[in-house]
Tab-separated table of C-alpha atoms in Angstrom:
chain	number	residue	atom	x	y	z
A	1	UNK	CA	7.155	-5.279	-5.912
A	2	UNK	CA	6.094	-8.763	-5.675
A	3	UNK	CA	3.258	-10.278	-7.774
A	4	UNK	CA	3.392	-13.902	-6.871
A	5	UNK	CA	2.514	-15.780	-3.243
A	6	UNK	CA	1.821	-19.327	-2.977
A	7	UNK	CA	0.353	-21.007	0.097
A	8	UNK	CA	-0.845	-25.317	-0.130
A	9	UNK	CA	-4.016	-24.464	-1.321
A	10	UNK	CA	-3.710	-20.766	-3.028
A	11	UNK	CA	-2.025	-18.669	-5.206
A	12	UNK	CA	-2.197	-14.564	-4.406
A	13	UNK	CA	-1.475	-13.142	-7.540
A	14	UNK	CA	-1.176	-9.553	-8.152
A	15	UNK	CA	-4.667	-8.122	-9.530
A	16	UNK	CA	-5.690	-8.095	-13.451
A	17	UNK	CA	-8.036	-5.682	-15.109
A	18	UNK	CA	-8.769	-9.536	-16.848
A	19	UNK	CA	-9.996	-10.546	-13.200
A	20	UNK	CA	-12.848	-7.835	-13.509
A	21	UNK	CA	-15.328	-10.615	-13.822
A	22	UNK	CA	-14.740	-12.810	-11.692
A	23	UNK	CA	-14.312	-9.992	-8.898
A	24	UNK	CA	-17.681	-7.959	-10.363
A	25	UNK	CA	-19.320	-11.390	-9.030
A	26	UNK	CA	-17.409	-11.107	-5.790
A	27	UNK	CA	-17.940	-7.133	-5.123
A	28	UNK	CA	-21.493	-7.303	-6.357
A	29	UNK	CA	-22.664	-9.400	-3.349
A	30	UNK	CA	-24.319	-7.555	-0.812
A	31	UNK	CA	-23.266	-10.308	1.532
A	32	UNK	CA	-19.055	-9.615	0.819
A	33	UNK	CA	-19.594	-6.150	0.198
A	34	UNK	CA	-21.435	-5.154	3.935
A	35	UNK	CA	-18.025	-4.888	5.482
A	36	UNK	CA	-16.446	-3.346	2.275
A	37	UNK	CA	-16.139	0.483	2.120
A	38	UNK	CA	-17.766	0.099	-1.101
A	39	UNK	CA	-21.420	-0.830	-2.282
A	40	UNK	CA	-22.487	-3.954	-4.304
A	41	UNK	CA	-21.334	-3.537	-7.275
A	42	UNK	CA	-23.712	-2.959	-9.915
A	43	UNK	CA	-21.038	-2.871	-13.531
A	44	UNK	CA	-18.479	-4.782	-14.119
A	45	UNK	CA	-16.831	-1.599	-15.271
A	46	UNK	CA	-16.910	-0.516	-11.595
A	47	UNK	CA	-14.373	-3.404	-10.955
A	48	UNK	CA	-12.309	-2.706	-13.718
A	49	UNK	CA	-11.947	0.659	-12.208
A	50	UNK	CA	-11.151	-0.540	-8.466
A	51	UNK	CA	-8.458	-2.655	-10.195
A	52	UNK	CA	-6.906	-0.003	-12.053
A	53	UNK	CA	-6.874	2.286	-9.344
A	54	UNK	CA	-5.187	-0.585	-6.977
A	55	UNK	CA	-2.896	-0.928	-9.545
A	56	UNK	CA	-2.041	2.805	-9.477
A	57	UNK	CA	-1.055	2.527	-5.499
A	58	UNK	CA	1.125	-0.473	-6.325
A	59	UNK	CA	2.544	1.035	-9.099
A	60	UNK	CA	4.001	3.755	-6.437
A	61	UNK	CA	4.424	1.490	-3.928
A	62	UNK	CA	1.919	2.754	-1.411
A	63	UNK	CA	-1.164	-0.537	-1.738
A	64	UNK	CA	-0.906	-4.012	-3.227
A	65	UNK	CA	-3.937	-6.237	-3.807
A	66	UNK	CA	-3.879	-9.657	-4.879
A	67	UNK	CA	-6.628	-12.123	-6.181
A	68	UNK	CA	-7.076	-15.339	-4.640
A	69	UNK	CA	-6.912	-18.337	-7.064
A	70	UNK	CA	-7.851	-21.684	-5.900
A	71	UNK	CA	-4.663	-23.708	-6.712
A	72	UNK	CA	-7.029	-27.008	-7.656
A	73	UNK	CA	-9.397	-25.216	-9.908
A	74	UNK	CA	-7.869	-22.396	-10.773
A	75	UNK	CA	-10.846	-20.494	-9.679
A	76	UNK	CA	-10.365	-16.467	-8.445
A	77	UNK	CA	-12.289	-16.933	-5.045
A	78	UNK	CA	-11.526	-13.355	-3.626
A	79	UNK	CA	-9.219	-10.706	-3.214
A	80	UNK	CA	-6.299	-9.824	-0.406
A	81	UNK	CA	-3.320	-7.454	0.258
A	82	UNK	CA	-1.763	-4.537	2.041
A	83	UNK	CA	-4.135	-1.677	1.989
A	84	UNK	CA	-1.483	0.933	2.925
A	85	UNK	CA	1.818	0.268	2.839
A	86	UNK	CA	4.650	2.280	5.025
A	87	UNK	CA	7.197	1.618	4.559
A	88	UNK	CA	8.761	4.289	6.606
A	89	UNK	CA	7.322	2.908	9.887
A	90	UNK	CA	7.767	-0.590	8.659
A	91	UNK	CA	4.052	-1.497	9.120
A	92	UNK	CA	0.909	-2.551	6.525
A	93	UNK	CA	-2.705	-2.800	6.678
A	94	UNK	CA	-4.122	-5.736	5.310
A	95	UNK	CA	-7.692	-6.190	3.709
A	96	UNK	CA	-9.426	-9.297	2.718
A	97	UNK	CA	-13.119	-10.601	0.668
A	98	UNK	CA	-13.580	-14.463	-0.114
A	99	UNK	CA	-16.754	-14.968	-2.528
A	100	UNK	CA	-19.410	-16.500	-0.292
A	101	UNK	CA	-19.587	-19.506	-1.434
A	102	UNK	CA	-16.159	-20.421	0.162
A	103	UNK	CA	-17.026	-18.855	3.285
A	104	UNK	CA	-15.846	-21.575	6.382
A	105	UNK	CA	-12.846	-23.254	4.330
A	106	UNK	CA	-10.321	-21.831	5.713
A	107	UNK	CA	-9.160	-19.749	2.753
A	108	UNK	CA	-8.920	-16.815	4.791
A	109	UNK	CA	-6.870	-17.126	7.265
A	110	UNK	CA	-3.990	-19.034	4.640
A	111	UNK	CA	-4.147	-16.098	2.885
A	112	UNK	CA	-3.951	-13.649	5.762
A	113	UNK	CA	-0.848	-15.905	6.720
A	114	UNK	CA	1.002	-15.404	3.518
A	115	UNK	CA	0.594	-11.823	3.663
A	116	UNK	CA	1.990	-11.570	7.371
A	117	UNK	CA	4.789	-14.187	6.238
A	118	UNK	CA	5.677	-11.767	3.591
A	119	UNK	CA	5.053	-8.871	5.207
A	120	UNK	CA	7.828	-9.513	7.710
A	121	UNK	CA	10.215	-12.045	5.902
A	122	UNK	CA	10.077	-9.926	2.458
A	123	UNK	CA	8.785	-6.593	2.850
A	124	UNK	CA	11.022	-6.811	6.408
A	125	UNK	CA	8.096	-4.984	8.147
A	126	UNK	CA	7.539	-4.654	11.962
A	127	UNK	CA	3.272	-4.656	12.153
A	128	UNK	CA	0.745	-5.978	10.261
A	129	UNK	CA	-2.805	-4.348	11.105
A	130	UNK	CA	-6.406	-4.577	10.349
A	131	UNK	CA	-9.056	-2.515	10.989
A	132	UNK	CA	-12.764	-4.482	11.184
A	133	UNK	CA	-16.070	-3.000	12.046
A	134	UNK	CA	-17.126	-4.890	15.149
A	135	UNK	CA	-20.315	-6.560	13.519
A	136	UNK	CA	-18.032	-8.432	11.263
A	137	UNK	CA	-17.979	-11.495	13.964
A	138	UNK	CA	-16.178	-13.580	10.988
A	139	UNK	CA	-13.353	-11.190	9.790
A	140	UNK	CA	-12.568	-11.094	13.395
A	141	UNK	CA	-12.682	-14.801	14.510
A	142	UNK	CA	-9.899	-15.219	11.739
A	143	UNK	CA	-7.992	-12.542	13.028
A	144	UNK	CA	-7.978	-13.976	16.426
A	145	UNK	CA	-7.444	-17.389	14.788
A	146	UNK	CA	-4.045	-16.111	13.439
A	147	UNK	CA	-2.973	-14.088	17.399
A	148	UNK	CA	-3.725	-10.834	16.191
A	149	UNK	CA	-3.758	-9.078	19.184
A	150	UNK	CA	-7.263	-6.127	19.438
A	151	UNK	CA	-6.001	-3.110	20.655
A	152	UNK	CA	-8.937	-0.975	20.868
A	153	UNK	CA	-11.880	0.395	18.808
A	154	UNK	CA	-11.365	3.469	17.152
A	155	UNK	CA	-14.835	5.704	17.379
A	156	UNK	CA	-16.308	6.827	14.219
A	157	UNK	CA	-12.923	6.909	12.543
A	158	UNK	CA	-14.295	6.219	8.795
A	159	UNK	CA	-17.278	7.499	6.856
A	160	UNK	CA	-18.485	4.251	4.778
A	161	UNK	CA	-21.757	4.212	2.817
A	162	UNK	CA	-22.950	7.908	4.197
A	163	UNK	CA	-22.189	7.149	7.704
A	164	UNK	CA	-19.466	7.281	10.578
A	165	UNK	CA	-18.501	3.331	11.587
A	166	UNK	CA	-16.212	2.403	14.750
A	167	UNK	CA	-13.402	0.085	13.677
A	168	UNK	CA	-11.874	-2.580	15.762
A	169	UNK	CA	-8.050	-2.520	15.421
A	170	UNK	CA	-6.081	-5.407	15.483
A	171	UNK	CA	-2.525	-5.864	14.946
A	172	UNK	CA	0.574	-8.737	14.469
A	173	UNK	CA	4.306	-7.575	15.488
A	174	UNK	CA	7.416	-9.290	13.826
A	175	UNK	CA	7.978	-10.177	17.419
A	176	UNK	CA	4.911	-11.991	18.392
């Protein structure tokens, strides 16, 4: 599987167990981690394990998560890449965290668009969805940025953090 997308302003690179500090800072904000099925982060062993278990799923071709690197700096700003993979039904869910201190730049949605480029013109996939818990106003302003279309809300679908949520759907077809 691929490691390497570049967009003007980004490079998605497949995830490093070296990355664990950089995305300990990320995961350990309550702020990026509200919408997360995880908590804040409290070791930067927790991140090491998160990477080696995404690692594991892209390993067997089922997940693939990338960091974000800030192509001027060189700076890991957050994390991105197919949640679930299926290959069988041609279709991905994507996930996405930018550290909060490059919230509003617009490194979002280029990432988001490299993963739907590649989703369809690599991976030759039909849909591209994400799943966002409606209080997540920004997640879904980028979403609708990019024509994702919102096909519903599924009703207490997940347990995160001890609780059922509702997650809004949205999906992109090859098509659109």
């Amino acid at each position: 599987m691929m490691t390497n997308l570049y967009t003007e302003r980004l490079l998605l690179r497949k995830m490093r167990t070296t990355d664990s500090a950089s995305l300990f800072k990320i995961w350990s904000d309550p702020e990026v981690a509200k919408f997360m099925n995880i908590d804040p982060f409290t070791e930067e062993s927790q991140a090491v394990n998160m990477i080696t278990h995404l690692d594991k799923l892209a390993h067997d071709n089922k997940a693939i998560r990338f960091s974000i690197i800030k192509l001027s700096t060189n700076e890991l700003i957050g994390s991105c890449g197919y949640n679930f993979l299926d290959f069988e039904n041609e279709k991905a869910e994507i996930g996405y965290d930018i550290a909060k201190e490059h919230w509003g730049n617009g490194y979002a949605p280029e990432a988001i668009s490299a993963l739907v480029e590649n989703a369809f013109n690599t991976l030759n996939l039909n849909r591209v969805e994400a799943k966002v818990e409606p209080e997540n106003i920004n997640s879904i302003k980028v979403l609708e940025k990019l024509n994702f279309t919102w096909e519903g809300t599924l009703r207490q679908t997940e347990k995160s953090k001890g609780k059922y949520i509702d997650l809004k759907i949205f999906s992109k077809l090859k098509s659109d």
